[in-house]
Tab-separated table of C-alpha atoms in Angstrom:
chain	number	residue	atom	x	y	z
A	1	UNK	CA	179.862	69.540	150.319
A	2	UNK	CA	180.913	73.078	151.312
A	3	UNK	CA	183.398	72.928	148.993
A	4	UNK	CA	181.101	71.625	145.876
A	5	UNK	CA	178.787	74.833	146.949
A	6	UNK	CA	181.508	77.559	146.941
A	7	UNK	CA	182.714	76.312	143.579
A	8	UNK	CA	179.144	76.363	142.140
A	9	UNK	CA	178.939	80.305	143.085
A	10	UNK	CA	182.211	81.357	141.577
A	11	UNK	CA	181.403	79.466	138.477
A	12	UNK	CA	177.887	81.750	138.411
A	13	UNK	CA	179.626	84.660	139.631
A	14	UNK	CA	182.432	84.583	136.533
A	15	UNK	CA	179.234	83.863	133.888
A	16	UNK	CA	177.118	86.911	135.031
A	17	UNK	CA	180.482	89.025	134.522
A	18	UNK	CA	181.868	87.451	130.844
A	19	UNK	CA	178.195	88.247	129.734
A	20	UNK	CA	178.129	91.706	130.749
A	21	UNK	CA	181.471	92.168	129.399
A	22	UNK	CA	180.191	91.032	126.140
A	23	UNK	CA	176.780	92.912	125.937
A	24	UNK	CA	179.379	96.353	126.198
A	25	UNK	CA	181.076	94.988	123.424
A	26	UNK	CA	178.369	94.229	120.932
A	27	UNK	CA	177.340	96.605	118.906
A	28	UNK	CA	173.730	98.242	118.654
A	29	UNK	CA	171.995	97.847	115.065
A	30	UNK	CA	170.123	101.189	113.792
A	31	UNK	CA	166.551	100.447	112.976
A	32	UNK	CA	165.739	100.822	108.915
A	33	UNK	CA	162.770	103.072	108.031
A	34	UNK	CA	159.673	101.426	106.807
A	35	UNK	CA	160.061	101.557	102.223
A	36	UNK	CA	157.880	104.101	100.947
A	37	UNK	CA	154.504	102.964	99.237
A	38	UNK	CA	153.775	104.472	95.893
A	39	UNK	CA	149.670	103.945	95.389
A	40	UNK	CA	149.267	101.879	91.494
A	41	UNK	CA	146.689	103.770	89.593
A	42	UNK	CA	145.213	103.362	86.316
A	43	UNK	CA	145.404	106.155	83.802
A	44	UNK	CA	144.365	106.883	80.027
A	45	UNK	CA	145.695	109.554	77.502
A	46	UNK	CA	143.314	112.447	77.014
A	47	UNK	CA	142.785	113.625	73.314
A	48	UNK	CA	140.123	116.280	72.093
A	49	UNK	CA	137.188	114.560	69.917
A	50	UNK	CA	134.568	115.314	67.635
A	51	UNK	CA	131.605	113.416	69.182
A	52	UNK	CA	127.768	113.263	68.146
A	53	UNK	CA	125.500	113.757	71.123
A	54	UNK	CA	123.345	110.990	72.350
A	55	UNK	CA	120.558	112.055	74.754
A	56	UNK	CA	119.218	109.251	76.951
A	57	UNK	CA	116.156	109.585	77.901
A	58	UNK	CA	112.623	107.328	78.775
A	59	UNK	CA	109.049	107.573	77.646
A	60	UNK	CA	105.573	105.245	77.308
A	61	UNK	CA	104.798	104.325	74.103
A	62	UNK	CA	101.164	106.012	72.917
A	63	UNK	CA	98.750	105.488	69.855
A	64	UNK	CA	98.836	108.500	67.509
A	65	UNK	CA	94.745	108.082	67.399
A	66	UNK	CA	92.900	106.928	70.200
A	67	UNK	CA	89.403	107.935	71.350
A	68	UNK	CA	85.569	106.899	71.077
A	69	UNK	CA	83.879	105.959	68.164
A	70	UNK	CA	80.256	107.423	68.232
A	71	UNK	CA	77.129	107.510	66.424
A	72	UNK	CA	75.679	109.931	63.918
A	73	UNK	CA	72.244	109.236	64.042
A	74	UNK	CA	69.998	107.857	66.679
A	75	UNK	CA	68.003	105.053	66.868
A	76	UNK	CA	67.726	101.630	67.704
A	77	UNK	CA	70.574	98.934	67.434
A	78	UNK	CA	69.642	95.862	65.264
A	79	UNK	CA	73.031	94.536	64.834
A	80	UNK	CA	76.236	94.299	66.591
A	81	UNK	CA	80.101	93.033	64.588
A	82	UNK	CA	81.813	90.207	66.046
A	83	UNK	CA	84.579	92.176	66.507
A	84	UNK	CA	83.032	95.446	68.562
A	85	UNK	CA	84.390	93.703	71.743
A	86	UNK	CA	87.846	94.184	74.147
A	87	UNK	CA	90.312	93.599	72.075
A	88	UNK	CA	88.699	93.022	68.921
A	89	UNK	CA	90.780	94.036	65.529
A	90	UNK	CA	89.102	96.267	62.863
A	91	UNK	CA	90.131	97.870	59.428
A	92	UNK	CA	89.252	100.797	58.304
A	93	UNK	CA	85.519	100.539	57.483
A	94	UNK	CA	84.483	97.402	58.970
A	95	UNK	CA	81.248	97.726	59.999
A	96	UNK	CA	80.914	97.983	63.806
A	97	UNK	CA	77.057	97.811	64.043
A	98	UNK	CA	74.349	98.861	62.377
A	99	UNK	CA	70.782	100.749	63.308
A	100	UNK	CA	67.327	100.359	62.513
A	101	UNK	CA	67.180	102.137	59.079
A	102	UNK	CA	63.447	102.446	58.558
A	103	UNK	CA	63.030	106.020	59.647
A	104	UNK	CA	65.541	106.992	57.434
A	105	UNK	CA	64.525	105.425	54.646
A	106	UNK	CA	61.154	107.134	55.043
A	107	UNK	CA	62.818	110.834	55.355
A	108	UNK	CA	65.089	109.609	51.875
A	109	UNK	CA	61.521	108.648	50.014
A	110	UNK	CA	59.910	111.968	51.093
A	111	UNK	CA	63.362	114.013	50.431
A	112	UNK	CA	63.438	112.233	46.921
A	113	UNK	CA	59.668	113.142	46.743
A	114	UNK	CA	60.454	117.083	47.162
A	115	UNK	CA	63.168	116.922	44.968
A	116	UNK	CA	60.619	116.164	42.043
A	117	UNK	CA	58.064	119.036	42.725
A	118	UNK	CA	60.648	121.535	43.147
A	119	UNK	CA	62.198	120.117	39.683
A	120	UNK	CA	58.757	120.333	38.173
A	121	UNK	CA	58.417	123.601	40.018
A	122	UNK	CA	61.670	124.812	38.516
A	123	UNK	CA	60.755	123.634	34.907
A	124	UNK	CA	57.307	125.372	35.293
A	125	UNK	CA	58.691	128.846	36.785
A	126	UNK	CA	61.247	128.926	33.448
A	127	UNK	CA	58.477	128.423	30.897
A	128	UNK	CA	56.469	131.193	32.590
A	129	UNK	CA	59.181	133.625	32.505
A	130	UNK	CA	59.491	132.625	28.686
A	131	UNK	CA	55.580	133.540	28.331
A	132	UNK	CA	55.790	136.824	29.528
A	133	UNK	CA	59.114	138.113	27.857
A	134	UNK	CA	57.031	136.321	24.604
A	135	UNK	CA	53.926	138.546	25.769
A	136	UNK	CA	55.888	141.442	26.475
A	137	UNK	CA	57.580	141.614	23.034
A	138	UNK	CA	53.999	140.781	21.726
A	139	UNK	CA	52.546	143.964	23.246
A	140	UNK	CA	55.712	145.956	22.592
A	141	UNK	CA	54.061	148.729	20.248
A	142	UNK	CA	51.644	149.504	23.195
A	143	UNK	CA	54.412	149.908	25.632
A	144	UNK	CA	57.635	151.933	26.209
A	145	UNK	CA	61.093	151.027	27.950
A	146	UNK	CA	62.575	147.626	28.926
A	147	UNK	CA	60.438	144.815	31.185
A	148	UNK	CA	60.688	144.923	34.804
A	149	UNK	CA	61.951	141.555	36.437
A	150	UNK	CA	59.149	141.339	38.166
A	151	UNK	CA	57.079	141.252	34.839
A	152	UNK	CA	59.422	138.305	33.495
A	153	UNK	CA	59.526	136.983	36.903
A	154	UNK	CA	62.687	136.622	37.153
A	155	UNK	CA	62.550	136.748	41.115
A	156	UNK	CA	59.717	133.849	41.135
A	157	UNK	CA	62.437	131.864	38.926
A	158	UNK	CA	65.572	132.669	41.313
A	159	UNK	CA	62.698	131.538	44.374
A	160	UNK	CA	62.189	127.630	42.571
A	161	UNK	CA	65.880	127.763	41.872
A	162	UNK	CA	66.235	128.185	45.418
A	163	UNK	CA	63.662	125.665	46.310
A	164	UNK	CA	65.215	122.885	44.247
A	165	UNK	CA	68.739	123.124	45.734
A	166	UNK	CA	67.420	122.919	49.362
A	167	UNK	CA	65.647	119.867	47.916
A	168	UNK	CA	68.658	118.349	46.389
A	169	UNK	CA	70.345	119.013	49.670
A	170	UNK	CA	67.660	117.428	51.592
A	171	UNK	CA	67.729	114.503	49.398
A	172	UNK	CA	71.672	114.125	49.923
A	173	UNK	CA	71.219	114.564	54.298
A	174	UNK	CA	68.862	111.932	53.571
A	175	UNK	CA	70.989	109.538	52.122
A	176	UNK	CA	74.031	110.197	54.348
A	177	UNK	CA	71.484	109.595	57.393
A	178	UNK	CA	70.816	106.359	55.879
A	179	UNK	CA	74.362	105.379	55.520
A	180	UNK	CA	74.975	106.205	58.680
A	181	UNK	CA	72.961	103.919	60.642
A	182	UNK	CA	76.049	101.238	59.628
A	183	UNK	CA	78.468	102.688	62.060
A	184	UNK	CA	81.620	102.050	60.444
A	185	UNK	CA	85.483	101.865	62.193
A	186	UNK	CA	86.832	105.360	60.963
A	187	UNK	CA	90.743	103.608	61.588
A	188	UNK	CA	92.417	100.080	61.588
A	189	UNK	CA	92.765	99.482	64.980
A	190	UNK	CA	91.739	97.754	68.831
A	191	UNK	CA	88.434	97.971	70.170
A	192	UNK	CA	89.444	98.276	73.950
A	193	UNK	CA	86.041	98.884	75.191
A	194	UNK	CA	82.382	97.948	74.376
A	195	UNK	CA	80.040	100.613	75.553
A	196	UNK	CA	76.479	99.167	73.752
A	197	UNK	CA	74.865	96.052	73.521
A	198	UNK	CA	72.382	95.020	70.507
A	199	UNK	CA	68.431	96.570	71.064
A	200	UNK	CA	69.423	99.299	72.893
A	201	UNK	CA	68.599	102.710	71.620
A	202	UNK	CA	71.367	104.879	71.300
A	203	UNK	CA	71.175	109.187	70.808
A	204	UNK	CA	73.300	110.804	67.928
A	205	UNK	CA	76.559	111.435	69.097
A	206	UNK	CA	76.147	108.707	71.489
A	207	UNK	CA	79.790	107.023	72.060
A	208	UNK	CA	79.378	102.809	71.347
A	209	UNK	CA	83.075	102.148	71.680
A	210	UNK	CA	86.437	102.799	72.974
A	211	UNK	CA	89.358	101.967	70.002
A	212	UNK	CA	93.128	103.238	69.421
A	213	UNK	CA	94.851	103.020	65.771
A	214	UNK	CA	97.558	100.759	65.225
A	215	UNK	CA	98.727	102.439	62.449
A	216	UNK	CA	100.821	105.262	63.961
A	217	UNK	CA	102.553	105.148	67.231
A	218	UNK	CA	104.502	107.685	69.345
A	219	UNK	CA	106.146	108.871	72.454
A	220	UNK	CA	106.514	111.428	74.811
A	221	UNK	CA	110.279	112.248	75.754
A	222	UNK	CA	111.179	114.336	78.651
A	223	UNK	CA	114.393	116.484	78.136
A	224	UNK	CA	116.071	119.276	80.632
A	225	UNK	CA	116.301	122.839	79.199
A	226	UNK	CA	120.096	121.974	78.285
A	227	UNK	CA	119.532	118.650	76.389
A	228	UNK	CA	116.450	120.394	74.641
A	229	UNK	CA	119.069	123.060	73.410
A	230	UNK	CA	121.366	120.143	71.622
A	231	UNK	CA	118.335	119.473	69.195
A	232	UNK	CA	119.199	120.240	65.532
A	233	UNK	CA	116.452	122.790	64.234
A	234	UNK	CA	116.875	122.380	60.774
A	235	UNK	CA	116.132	119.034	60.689
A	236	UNK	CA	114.259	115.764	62.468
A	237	UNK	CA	116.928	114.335	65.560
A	238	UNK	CA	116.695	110.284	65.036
A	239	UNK	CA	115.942	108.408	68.039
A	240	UNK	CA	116.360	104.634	68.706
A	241	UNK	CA	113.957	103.130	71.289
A	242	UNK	CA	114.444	99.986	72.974
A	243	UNK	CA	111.671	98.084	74.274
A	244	UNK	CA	112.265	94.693	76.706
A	245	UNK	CA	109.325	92.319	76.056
A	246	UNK	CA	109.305	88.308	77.285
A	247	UNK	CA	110.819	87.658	73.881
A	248	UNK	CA	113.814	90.077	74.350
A	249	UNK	CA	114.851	93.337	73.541
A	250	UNK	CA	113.710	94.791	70.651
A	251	UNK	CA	114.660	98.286	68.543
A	252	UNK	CA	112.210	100.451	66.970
A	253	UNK	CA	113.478	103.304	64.764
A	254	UNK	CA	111.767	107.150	65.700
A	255	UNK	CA	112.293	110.306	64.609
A	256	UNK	CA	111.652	113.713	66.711
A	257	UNK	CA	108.051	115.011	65.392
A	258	UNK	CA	107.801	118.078	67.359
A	259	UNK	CA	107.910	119.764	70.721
A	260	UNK	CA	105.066	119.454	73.138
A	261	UNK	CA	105.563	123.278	73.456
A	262	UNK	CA	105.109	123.387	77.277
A	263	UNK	CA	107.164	122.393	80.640
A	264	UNK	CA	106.315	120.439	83.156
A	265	UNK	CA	105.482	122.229	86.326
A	266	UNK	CA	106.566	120.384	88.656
A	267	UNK	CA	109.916	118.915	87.332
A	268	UNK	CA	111.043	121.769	84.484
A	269	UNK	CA	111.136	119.758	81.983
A	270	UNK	CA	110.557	119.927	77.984
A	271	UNK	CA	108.364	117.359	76.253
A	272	UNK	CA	109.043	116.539	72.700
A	273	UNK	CA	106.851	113.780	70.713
A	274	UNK	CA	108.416	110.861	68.624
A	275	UNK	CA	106.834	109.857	65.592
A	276	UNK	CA	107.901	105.588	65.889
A	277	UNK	CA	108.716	104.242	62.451
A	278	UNK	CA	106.718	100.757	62.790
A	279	UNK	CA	108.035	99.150	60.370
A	280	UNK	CA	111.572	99.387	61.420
A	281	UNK	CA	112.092	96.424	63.678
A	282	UNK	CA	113.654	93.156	62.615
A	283	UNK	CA	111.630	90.013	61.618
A	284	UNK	CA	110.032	88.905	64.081
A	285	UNK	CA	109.488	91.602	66.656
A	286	UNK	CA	106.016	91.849	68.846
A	287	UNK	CA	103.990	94.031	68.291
A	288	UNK	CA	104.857	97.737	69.677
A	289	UNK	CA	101.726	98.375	71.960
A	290	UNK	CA	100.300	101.918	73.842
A	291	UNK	CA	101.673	101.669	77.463
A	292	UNK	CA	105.126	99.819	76.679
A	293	UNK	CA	107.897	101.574	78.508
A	294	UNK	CA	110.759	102.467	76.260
A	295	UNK	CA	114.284	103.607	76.670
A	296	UNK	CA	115.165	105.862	73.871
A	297	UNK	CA	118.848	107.556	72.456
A	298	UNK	CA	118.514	110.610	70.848
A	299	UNK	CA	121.180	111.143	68.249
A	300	UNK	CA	121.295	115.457	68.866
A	301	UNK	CA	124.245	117.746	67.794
A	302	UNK	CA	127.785	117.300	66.878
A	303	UNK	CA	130.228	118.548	69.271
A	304	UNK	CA	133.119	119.548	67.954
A	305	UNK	CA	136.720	119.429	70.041
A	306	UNK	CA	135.582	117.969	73.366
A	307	UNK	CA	136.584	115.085	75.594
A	308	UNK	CA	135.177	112.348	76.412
A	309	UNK	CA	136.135	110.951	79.938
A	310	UNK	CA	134.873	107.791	82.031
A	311	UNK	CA	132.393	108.398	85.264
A	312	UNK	CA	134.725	106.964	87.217
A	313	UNK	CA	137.187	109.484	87.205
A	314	UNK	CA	135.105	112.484	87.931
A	315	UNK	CA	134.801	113.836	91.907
A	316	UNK	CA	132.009	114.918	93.394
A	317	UNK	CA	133.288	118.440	93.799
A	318	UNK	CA	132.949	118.982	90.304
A	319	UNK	CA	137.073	117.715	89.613
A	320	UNK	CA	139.453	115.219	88.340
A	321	UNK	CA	143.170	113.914	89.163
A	322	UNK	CA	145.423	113.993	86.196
A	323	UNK	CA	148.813	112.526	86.506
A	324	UNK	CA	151.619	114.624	85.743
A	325	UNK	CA	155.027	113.958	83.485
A	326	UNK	CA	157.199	113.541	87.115
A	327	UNK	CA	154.144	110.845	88.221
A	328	UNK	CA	152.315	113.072	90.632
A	329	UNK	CA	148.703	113.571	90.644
A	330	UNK	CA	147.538	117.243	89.830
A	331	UNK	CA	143.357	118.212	90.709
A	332	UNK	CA	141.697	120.387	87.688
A	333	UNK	CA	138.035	121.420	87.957
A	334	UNK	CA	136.250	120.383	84.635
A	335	UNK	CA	133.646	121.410	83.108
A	336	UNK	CA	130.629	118.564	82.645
A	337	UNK	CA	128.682	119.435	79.172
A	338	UNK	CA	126.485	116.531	79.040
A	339	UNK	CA	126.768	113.090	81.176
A	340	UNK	CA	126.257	109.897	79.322
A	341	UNK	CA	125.480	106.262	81.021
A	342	UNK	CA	129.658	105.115	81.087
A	343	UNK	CA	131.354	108.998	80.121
A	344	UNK	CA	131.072	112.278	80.702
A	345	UNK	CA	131.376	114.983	78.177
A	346	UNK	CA	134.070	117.909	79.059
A	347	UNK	CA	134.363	120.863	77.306
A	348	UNK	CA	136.786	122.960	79.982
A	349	UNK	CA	139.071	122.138	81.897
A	350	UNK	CA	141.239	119.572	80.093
A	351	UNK	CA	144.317	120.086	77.076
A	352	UNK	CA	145.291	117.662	74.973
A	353	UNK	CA	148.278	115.266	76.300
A	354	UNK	CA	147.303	115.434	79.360
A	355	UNK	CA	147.080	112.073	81.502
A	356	UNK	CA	143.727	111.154	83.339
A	357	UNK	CA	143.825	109.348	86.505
A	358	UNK	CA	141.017	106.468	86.885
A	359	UNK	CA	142.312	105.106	90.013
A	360	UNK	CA	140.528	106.296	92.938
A	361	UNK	CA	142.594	105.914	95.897
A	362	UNK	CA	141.094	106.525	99.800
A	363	UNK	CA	143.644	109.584	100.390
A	364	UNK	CA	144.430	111.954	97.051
A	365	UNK	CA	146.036	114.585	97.371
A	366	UNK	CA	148.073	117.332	95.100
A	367	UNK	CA	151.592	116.500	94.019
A	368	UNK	CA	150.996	112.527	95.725
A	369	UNK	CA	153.182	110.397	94.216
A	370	UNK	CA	151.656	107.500	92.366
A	371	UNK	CA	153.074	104.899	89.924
A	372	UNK	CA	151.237	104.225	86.767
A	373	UNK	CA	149.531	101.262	85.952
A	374	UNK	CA	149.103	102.015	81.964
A	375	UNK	CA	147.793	104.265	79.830
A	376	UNK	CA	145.853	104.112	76.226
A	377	UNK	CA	144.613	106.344	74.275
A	378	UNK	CA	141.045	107.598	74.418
A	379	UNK	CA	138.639	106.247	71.974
């Protein structure tokens, strides 16, 4: 037993020796130093273009005539038009309603009345100064000179001349009066308000109804002081509107009228007015109504050698990353001329042949080395 235990120990003791012997021997491995990450980042050519402007921009659609329609004469309402209501459609001189006419007819019988005494007043007043320049000559060994006007009565002539055209005129007041109790729409259009029912009296001037045209639409478009400035002056700057209705989205054609020839207050900004070409819209469109919002492109000046650069690749500092010829990224500060929806338009900042970076990478830094993903050319 003693002996089994003493054996046991040397056998344990000779182990813990051979392995320490071999742990000297072995040889310690260097450690390797992690492979260096190059960041993958997309890229595009850059290339100076000649690009026409397009201004982006929103406005509410607005009839070119709107207002109330009123009365000319006053009076009592006899008759109302089926289609003086909200909503209601009129042409150009439907009648709306119509007046009691019997007053006027009275002042057009009494007016026609006056016109025929001064007439026979007028007739009368010529034959008398015919009589005395008759009498005159008769008598002319007893007198000496040339007759007074007063002796031909000339001014009692010019007087019933006078007389008969304020007569006339009457007579013409009087029929317009008459006409005018038939109010009649002055535009083709929608009635959107009914201000008078039948039997009421209404004054002249009195407003019956609230109507804008259909005929003519157009839109207010707010612009900064720099977009304003891309507007060609010799001629009208097409705009294309688009309108989202349940049916779709639908174009409407537009071309720049004028300029509202004030700024806004509050935000700085220029108005100008779109004239909307109504008949430009494919078959089938709704109708374009006041109060539709509209998005609207204006097609404004032609810029000649700029670039054109997605949004993505511009900083917030006002800079982008280009990637040079060894594959290292290079910061330039540019020069934003106008920003579109997807680009921006640069005209400083950037040469031709240089490379854009797209990529935006959580750490970028001057001369980082990336690897390219790609590059195109710039359309």
């Amino acid at each position: 037993m003693l002996k089994r235990l003493i054996l046991s120990l040397l056998i344990l003791d000779i182990s813990f020796h051979g392995f320490g012997l071999l742990s000297k021997f072995k040889k310690k491995s260097k450690p390797k130093p992690p492979p260096a990450q190059v960041a993958l980042v997309e890229t595009i050519g850059l290339a100076p273009v000649d690009h026409t402007l397009r201004i982006e921009t929103q406005g509410t659609v607005r009839a070119l005539v709107s207002g109330s329609i009123g009365t000319e004469v006053a009076g009592r309402i006899l008759e109302i038009s089926s289609t003086l209501k909200e909503g209601g459609r009129v042409n150009k001189g439907d009648m709306l309603l119509k007046i009691d006419p019997t007053a006027y007819e009275v002042a057009l019988a009494k007016s026609l009345a006056d016109l025929s005494m001064a007439n026979v007043a007028h007739k009368e007043e010529e034959a008398r100064g015919e009589q005395a320049l008759r009498e005159w000559e008769a008598a002319g060994s007893l007198t000496d000179g040339k007759p007074s006007d007063l002796v031909l009565r000339k001014p009692q002539l010019e007087l019933a001349k006078a007389q008969l055209k304020a007569a006339e005129a009457a007579v013409t007041l009087a029929s317009q009066n008459l006409e005018r109790t038939k109010v009649l729409a002055p535009f083709t259009g929608v009635i959107t308000a009914k201000l008078v029912e039948a039997g009421q009296i209404v004054g002249a001037g009195a407003p019956i109804a609230r109507a804008y045209g259909t005929e003519s639409m157009e839109i207010s478009l707010p612009l900064s002081s720099l977009e304003a400035g891309f507007l060609p002056k010799e001629s009208q700057a097409l705009v294309e509107l688009e309108v989202e209705t349940g049916t779709g989205t639908w174009l409407w054609q537009a071309t720049i009228d004028r300029d509202a020839g004030t700024i806004d207050p509050q935000t700085r900004l220029h108005h100008v007015i779109a004239k909307v070409d109504l008949n430009s819209a494919r078959e089938g469109a709704p109708e374009l109504l006041p109060g539709q919002f509209a998005k609207a492109t204006i097609q404004a000046a032609q810029l000649r050698g700029v670039f054109r650069i997605p949004r993505e690749a511009y900083r917030n500092d006002g800079s982008v990353f280009l990637v040079t010829a060894e594959d290292r990224l290079l910061r330039k500060e540019v020069h934003v001329l106008h920003r579109e929806q997807a680009h921006l338009v640069v005209d400083q900042g950037l040469q031709a042949g240089e490379t854009l970076c797209l990529s935006r990478l959580n750490i970028m830094n001057d001369r980082m080395k990336v690897r390219r993903a790609g590059s195109a050319p710039v359309k």
